[in-house]
mmCIF file of C-alpha atoms in Angstrom:
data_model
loop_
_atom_site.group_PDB
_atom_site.id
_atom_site.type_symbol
_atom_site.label_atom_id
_atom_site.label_comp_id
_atom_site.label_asym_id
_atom_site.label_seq_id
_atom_site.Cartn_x
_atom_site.Cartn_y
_atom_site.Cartn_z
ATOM 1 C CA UNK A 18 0.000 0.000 0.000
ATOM 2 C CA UNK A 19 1.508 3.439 -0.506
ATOM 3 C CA UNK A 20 1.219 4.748 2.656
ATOM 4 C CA UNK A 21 1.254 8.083 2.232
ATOM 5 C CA UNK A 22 -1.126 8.179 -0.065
ATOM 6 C CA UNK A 23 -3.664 6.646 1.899
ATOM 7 C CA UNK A 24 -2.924 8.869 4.768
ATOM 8 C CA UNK A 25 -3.228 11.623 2.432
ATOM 9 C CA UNK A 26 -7.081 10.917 1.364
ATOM 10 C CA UNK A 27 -8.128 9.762 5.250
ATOM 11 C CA UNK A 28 -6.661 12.161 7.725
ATOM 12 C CA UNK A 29 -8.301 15.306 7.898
ATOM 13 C CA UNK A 30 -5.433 17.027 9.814
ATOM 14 C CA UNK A 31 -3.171 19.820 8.303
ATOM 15 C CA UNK A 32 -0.084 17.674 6.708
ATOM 16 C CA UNK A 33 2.927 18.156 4.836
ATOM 17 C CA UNK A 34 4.071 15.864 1.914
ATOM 18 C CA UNK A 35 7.918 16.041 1.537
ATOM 19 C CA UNK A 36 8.845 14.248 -1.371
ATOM 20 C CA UNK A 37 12.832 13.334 -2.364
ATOM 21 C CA UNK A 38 13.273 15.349 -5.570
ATOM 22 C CA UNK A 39 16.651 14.305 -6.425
ATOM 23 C CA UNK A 40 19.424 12.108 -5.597
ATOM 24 C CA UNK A 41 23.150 13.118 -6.221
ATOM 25 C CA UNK A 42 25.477 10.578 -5.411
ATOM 26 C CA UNK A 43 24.254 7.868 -2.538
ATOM 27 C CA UNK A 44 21.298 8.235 -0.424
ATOM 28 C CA UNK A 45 18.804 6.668 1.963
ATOM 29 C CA UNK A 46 15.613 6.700 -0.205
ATOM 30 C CA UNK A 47 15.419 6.921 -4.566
ATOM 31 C CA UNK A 48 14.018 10.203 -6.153
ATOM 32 C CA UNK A 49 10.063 10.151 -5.807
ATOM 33 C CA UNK A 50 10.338 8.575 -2.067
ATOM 34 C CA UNK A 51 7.264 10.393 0.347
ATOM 35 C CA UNK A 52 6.568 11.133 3.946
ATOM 36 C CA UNK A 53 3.899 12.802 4.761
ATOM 37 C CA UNK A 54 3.902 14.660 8.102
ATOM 38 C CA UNK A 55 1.591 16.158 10.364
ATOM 39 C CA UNK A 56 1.499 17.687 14.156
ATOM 40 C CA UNK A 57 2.048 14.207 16.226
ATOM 41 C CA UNK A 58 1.727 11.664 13.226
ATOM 42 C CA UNK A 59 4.679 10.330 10.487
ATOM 43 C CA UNK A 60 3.460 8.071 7.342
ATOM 44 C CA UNK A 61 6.298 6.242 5.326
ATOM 45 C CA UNK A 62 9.804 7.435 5.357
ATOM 46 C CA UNK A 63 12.519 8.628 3.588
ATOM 47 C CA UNK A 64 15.017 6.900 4.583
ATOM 48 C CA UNK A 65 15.080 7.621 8.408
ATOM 49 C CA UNK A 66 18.113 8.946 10.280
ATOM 50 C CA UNK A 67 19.327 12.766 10.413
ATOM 51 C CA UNK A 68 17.789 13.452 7.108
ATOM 52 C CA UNK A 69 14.606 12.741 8.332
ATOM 53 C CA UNK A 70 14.622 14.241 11.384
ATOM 54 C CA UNK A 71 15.772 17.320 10.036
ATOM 55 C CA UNK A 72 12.855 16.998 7.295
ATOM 56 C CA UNK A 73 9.967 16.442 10.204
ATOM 57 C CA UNK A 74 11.767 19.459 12.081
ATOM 58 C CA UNK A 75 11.020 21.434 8.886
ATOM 59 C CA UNK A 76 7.880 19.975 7.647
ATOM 60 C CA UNK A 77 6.659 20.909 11.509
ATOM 61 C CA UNK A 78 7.796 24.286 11.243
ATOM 62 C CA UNK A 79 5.687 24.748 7.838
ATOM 63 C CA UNK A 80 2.431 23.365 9.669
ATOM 64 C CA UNK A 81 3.304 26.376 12.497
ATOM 65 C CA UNK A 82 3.501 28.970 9.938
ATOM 66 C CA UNK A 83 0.589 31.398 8.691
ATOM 67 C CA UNK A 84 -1.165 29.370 5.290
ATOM 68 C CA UNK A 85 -0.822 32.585 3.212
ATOM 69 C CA UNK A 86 3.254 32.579 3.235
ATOM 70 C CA UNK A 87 4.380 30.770 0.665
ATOM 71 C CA UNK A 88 7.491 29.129 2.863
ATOM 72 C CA UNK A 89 4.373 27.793 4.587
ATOM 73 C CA UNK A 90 3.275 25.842 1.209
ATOM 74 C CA UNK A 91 6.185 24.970 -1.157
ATOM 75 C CA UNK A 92 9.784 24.521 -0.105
ATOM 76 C CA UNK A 93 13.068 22.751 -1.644
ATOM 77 C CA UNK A 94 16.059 22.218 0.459
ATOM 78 C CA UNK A 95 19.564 20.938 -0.301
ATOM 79 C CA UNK A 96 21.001 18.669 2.115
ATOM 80 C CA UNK A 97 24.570 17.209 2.158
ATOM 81 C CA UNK A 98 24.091 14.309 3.885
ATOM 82 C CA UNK A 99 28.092 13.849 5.029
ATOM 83 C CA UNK A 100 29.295 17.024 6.012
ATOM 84 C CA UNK A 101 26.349 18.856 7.560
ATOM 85 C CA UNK A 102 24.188 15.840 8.777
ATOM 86 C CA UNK A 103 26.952 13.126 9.594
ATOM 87 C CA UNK A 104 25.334 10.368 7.705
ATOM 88 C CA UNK A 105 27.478 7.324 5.888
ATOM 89 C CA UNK A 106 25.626 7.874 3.000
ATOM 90 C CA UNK A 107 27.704 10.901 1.355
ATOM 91 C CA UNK A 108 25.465 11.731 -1.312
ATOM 92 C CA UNK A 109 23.326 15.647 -1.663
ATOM 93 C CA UNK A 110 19.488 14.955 -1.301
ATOM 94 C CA UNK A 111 17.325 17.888 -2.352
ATOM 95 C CA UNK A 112 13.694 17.541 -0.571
ATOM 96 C CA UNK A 113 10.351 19.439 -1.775
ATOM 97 C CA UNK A 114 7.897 20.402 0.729
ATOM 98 C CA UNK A 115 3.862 20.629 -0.047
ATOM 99 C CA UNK A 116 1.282 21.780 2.042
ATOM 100 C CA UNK A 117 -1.778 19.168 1.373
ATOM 101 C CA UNK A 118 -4.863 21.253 1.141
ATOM 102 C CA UNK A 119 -7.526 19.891 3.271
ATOM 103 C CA UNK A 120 -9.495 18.818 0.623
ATOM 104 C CA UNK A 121 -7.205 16.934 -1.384
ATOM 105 C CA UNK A 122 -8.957 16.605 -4.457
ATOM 106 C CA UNK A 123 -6.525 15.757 -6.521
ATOM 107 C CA UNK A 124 -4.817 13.307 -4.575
ATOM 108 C CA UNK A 125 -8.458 11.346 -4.329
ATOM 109 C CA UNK A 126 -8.542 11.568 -7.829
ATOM 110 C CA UNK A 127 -4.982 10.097 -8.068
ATOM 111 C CA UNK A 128 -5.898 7.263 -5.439
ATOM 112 C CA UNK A 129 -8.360 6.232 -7.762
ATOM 113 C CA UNK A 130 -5.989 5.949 -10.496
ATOM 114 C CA UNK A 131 -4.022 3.931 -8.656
ATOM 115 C CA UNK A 132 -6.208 1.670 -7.051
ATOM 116 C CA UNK A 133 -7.512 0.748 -11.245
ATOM 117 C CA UNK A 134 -3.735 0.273 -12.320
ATOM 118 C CA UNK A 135 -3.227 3.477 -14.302
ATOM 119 C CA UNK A 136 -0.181 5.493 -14.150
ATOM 120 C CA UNK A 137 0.006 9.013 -13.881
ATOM 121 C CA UNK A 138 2.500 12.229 -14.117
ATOM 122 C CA UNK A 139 1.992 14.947 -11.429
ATOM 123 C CA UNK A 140 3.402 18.356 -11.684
ATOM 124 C CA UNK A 141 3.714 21.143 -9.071
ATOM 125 C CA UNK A 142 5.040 24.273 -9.008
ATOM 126 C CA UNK A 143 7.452 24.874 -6.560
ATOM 127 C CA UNK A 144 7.590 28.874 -6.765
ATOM 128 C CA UNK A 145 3.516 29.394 -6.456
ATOM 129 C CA UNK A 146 0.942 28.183 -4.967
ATOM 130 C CA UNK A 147 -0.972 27.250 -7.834
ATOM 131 C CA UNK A 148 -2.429 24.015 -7.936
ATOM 132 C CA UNK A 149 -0.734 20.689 -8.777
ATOM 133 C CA UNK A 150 -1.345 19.235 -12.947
ATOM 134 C CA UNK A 151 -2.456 15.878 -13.201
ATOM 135 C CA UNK A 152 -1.619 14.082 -16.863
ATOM 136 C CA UNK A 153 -1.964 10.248 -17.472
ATOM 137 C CA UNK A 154 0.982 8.561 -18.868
ATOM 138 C CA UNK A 155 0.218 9.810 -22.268
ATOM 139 C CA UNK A 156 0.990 13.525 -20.767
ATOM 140 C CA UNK A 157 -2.762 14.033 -21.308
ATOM 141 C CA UNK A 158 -4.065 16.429 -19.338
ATOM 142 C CA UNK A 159 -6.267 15.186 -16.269
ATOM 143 C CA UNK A 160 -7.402 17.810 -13.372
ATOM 144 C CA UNK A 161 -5.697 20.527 -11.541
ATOM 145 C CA UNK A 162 -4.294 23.688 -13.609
ATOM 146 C CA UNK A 163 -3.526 23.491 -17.006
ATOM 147 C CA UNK A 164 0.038 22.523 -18.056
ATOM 148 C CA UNK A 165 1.975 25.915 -18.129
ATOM 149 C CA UNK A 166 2.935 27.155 -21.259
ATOM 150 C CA UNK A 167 6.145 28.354 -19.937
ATOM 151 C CA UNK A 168 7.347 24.367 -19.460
ATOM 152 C CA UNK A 169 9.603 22.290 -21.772
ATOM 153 C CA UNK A 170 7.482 19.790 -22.894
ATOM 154 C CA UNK A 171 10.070 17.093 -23.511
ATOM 155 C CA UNK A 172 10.064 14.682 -20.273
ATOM 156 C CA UNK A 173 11.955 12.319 -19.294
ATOM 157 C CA UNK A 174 9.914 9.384 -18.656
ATOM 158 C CA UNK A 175 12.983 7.215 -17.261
ATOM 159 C CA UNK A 176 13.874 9.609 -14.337
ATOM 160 C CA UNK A 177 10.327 9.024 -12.078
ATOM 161 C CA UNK A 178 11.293 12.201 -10.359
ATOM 162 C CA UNK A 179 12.627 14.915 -12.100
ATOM 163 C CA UNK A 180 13.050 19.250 -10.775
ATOM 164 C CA UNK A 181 12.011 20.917 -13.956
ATOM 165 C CA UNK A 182 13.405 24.995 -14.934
ATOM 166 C CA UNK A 183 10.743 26.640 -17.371
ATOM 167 C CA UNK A 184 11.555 29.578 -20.216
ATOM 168 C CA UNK A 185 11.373 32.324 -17.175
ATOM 169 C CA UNK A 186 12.939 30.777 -14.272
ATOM 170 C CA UNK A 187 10.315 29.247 -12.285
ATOM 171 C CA UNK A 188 11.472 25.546 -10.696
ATOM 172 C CA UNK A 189 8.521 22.936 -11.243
ATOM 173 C CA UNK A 190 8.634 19.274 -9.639
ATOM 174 C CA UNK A 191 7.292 16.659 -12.376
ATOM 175 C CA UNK A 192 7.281 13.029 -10.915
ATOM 176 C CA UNK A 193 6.194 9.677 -12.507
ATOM 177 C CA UNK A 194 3.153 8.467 -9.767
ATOM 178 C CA UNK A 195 3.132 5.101 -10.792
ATOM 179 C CA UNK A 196 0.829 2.117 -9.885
ATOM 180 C CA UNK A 197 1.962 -0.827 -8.733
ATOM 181 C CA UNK A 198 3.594 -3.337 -11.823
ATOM 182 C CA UNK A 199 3.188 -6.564 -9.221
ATOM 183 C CA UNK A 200 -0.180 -8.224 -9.165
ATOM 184 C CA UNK A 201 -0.896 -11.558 -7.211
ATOM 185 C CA UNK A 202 -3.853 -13.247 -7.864
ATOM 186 C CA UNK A 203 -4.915 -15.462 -4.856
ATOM 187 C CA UNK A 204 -7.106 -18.242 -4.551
ATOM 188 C CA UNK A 205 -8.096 -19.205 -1.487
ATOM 189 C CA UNK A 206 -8.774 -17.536 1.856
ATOM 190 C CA UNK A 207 -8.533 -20.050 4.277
ATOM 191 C CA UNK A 208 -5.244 -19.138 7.227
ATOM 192 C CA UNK A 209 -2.178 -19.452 4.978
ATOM 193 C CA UNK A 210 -3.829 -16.988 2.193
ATOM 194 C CA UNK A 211 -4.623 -14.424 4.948
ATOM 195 C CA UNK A 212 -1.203 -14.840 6.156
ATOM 196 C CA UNK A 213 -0.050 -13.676 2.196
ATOM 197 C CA UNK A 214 -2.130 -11.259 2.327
ATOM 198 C CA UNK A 215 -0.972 -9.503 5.670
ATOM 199 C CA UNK A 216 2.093 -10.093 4.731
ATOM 200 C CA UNK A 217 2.169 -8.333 1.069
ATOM 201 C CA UNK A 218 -0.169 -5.643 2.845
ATOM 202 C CA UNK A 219 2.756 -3.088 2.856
ATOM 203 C CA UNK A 220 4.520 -3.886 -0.153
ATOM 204 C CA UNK A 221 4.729 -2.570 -3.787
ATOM 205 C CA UNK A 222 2.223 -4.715 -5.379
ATOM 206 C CA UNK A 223 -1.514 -5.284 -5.962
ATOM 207 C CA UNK A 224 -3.645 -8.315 -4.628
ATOM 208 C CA UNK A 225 -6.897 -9.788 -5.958
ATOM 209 C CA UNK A 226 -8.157 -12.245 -3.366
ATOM 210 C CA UNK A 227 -10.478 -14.916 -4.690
ATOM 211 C CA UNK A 228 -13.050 -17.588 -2.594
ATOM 212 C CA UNK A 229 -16.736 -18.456 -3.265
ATOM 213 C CA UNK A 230 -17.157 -18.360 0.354
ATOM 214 C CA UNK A 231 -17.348 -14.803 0.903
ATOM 215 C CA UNK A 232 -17.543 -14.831 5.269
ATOM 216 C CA UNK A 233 -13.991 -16.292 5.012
ATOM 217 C CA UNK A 234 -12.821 -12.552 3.836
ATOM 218 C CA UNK A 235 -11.679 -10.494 7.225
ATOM 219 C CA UNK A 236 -12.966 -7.047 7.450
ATOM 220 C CA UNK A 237 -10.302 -4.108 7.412
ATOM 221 C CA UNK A 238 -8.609 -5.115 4.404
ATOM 222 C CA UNK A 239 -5.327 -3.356 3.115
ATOM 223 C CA UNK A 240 -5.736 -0.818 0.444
ATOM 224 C CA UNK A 241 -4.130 -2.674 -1.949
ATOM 225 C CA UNK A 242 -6.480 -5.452 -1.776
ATOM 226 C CA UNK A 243 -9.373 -6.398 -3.641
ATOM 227 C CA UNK A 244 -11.981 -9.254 -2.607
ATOM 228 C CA UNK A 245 -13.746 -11.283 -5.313
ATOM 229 C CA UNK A 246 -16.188 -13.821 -4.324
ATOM 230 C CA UNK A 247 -17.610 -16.032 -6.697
ATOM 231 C CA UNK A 248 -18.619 -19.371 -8.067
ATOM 232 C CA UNK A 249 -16.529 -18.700 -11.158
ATOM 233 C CA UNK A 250 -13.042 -17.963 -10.258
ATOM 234 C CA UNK A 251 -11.561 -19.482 -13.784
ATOM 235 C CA UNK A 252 -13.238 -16.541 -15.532
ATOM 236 C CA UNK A 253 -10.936 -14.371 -13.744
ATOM 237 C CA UNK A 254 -7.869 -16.465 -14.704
ATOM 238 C CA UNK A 255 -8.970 -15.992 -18.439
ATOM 239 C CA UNK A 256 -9.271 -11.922 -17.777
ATOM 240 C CA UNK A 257 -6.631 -11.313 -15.872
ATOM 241 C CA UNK A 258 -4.317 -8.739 -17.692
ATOM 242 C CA UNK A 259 -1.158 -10.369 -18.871
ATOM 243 C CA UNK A 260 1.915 -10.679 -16.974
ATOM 244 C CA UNK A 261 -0.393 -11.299 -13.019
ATOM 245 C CA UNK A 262 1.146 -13.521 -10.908
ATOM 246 C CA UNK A 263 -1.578 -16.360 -9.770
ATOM 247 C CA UNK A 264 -1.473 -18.667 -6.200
ATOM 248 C CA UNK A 265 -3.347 -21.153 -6.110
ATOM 249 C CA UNK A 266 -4.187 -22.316 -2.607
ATOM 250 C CA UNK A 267 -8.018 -23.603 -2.175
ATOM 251 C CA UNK A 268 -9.702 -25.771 0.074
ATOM 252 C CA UNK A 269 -10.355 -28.386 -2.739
ATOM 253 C CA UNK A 270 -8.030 -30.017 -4.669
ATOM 254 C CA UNK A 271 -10.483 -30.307 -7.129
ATOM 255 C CA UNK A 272 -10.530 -27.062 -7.657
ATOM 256 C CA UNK A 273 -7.394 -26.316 -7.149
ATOM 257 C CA UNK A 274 -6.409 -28.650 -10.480
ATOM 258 C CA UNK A 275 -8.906 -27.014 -12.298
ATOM 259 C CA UNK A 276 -7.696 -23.840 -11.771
ATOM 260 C CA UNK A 277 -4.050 -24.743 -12.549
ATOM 261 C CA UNK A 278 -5.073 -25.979 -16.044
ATOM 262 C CA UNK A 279 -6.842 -22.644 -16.812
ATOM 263 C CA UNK A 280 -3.117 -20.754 -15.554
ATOM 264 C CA UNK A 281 -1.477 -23.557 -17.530
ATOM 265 C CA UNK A 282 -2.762 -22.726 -20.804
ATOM 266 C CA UNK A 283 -2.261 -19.187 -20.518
ATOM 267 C CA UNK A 284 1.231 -18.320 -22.142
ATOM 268 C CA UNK A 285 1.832 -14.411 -20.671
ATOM 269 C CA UNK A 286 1.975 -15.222 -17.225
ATOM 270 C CA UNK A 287 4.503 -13.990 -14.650
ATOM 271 C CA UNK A 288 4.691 -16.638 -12.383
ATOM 272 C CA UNK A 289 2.420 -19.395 -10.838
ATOM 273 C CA UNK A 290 2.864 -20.640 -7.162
ATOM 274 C CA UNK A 291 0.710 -24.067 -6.492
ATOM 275 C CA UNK A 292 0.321 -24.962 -2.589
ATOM 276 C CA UNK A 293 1.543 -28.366 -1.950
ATOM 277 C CA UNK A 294 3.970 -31.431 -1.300
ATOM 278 C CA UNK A 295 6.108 -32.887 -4.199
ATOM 279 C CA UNK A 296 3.582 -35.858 -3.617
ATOM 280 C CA UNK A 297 0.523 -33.552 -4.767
ATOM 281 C CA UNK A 298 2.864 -31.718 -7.564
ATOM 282 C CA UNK A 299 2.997 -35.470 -9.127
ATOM 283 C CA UNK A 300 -0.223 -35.949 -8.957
ATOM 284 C CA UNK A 301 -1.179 -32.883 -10.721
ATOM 285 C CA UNK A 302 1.397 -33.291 -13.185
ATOM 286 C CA UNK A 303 -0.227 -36.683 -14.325
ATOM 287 C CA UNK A 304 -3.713 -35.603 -14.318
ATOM 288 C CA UNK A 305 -3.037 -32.391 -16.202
ATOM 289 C CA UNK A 306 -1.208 -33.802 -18.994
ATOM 290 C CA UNK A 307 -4.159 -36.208 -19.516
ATOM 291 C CA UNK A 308 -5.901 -33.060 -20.049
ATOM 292 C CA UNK A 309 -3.724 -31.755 -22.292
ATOM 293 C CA UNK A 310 -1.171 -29.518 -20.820
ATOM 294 C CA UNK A 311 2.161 -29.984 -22.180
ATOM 295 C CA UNK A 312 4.825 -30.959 -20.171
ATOM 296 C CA UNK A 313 6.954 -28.178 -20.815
ATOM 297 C CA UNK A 314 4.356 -25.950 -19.450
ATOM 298 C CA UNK A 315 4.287 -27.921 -15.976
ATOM 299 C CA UNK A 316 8.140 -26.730 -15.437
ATOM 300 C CA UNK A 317 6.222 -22.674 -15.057
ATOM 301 C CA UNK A 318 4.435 -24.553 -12.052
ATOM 302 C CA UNK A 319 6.140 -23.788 -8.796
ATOM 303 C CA UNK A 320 4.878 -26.461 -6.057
ATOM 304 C CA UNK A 321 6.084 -26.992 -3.393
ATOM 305 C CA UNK A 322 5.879 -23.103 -2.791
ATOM 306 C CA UNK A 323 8.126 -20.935 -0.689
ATOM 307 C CA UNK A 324 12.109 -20.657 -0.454
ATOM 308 C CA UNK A 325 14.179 -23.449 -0.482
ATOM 309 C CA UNK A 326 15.654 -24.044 3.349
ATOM 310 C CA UNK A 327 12.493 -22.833 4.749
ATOM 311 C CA UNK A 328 11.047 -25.763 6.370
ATOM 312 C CA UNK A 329 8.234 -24.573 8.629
ATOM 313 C CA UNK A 330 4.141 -24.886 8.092
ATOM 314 C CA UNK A 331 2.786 -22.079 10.564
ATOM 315 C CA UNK A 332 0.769 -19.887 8.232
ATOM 316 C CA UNK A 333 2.533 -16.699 9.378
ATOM 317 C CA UNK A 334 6.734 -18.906 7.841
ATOM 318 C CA UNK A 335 5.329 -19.923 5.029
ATOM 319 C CA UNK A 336 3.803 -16.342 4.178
ATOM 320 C CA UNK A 337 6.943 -15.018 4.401
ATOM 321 C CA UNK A 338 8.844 -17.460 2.787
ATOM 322 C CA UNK A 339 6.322 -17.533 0.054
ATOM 323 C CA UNK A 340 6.815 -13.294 -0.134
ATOM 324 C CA UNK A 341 10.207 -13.593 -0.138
ATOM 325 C CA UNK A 342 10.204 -15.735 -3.242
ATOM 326 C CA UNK A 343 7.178 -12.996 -4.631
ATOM 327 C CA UNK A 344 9.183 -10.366 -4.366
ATOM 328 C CA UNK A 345 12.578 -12.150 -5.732
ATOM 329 C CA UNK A 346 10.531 -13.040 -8.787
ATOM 330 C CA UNK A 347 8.846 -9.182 -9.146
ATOM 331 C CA UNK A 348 12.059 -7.687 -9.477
ATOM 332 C CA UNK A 349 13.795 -9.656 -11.781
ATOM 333 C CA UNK A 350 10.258 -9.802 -14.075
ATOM 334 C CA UNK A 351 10.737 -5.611 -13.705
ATOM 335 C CA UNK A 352 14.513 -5.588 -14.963
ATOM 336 C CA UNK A 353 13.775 -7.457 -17.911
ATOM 337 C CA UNK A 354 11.017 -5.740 -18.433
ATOM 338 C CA UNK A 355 13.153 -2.723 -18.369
ATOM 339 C CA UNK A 356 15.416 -4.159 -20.511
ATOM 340 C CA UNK A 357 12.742 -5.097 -23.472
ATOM 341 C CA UNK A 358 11.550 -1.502 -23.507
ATOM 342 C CA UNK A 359 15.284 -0.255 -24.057
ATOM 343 C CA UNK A 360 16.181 -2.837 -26.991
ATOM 344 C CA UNK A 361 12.804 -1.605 -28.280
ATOM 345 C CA UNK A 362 13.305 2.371 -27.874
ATOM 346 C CA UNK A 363 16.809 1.338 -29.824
ATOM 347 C CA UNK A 364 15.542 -0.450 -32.516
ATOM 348 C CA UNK A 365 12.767 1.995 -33.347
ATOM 349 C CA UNK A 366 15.711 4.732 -33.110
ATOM 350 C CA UNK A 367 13.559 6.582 -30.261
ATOM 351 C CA UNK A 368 15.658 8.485 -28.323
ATOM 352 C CA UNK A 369 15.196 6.736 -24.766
ATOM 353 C CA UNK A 370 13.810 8.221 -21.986
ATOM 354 C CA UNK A 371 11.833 11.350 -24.506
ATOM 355 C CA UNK A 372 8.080 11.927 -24.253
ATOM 356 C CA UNK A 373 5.977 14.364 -25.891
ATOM 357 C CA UNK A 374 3.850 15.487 -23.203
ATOM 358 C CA UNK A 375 0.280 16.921 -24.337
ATOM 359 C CA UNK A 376 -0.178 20.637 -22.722
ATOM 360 C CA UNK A 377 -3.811 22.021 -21.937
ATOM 361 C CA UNK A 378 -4.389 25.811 -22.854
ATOM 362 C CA UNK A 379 -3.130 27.992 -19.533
#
């Protein structure tokens, strides 16, 4: 769940979103990293340590300050991390400071977005007051003022966070709000499933959580969960958007072969976890190639589940191992990912990293 985000949309209390703007050298947290701050509360970090202490210290002082100063709204501040803050790190981080107005509009709007999957580009100006631009990923405009006419509009959409000079001198922040790449389909709710999906409830992916039996589902669910009860949970295997991760962990092994044929004969998925003993993987491996799933395609089925070394059965061990291989899978399926779209941008002789954004009228 992005944490900040959520914090944004459901506490009514005066806040202040400091936002890393740019990295030079090592630091703590990447460019686009968020904290949001108010009077006695802290969501996400930054990277913790002197840094961050000095950024609540300033974000605090903001909150103190009459709203119609400007310091009070929008500030950017250079900090060497080595010689004026002691920290191992060595690197210069340069932090923006927003004042989130109480409303937040825009930031509902861009919750929204990223609860449905759709990326976004946000820009705010960091010498005014006027109020943040919201473009999809095409640079179309969405809500919020109209893309200044002063602006560049060449992006670069490999730098997520990026401190932007226009034609007259005024300093803009344009950063890449992205939603989450990760998504875990999950069948089954019984104790190790809600283990999974405590554990993943913090982290940089999206869950769809699937059972007919729809009192199994807790109440209080994370934000970046999504309950689907039904009778027909194939359908959603053969809608899923390509590259979802499934895991497939039922209370019938019935169902759970059926299910693994309908992953099975998909050819775009990212990676398929099947709860079980090697005894069970054998068995499925038999009865799915008399139902005509190659064998090639039974190597893309991981079962037993989990990290190898990691012995235990408690729901809470074999969530994490079972995360722990998630995540170790998510980032290498992101690199080459990454890598595709640069042997692409190469071939087409696109310069990498350029994008035409679209400007509204100001």
């Amino acid at each position: 769940m992005k944490l900040w985000l959520n914090a944004v949309v459901s506490h009514p209390a005066p806040k202040i979103l400091v936002t890393v703007a740019t990295v030079l050298g090592s630091g703590p947290r990447e460019p686009g990293a968020k904290m949001l701050v108010t009077a006695d509360e802290l969501f996400d970090t930054i990277g913790g340590g002197h840094l961050e202490m000095k950024a609540i210290e300033i974000a605090r002082s903001m909150l103190a300050m009459p709203e119609a100063e400007l310091a009070a709204q929008r500030r950017r501040e250079r900090f060497p991390l080595g010689p004026s803050l002691g920290q191992c790190c060595g690197g210069v981080v340069h932090l923006v400071f927003e004042r989130v107005q109480p409303d937040a509009a825009a930031f509902h709007h861009l919750n929204q977005r990223w609860r449905a999957g759709q990326d976004s580009w946000r820009l705010l100006a960091l010498d005014s007051v006027r109020t943040p631009t919201l473009c999809d990923v095409d640079g179309r405009y969405l809500s919020g003022s109209a893309w200044p006419v002063t602006l560049p509009m060449q992006i670069d959409t490999q730098n997520p966070c990026q401190v932007l000079t226009d034609t007259i001198g005024r300093r803009w922040l344009l950063e890449a709000c992205l939603a989450y790449r990760a998504h875990l389909m999950l069948f089954g709710a019984g104790h190790v499933g809600a283990a999974i999906v405590h554990a993943l409830a913090d982290l940089p992916c999206r869950i769809t959580w699937v059972d007919e039996r729809e009192d199994m589902f807790p109440t209080g669910l994370a934000e970046n969960v999504t309950v689907e009860a039904t009778d027909s949970p194939e359908a959603l295997i053969d809608t899923a958007a390509p590259n979802t991760s499934f895991l497939v962990m039922t209370h019938s092994h019935a169902l759970d072969q059926n299910l693994s044929e309908h992953i099975l004969r998909r050819h775009d998925v990212c990676w398929f976890g099947l709860i079980g003993s090697q005894t069970k993987r054998a068995q499925f491996e038999r009865r799915l190639c008399e139902r005509g799933i190659p064998a090639t395609r039974l190597h893309d089925m991981v079962c037993p589940i989990g990290l190898a070394g990691i012995n235990g059965k408690q729901p809470a061990v074999i969530a994490a191992s079972v995360v722990a291989q998630l995540l170790q899978v998510w980032e290498e399926h992101e690199l080459h990912q990454q890598k595709q779209l640069a042997r692409v941008l190469a071939r087409i002789g696109a310069p990498a990293g350029q994008h035409q954004s679209v400007s509204n009228t100001e």
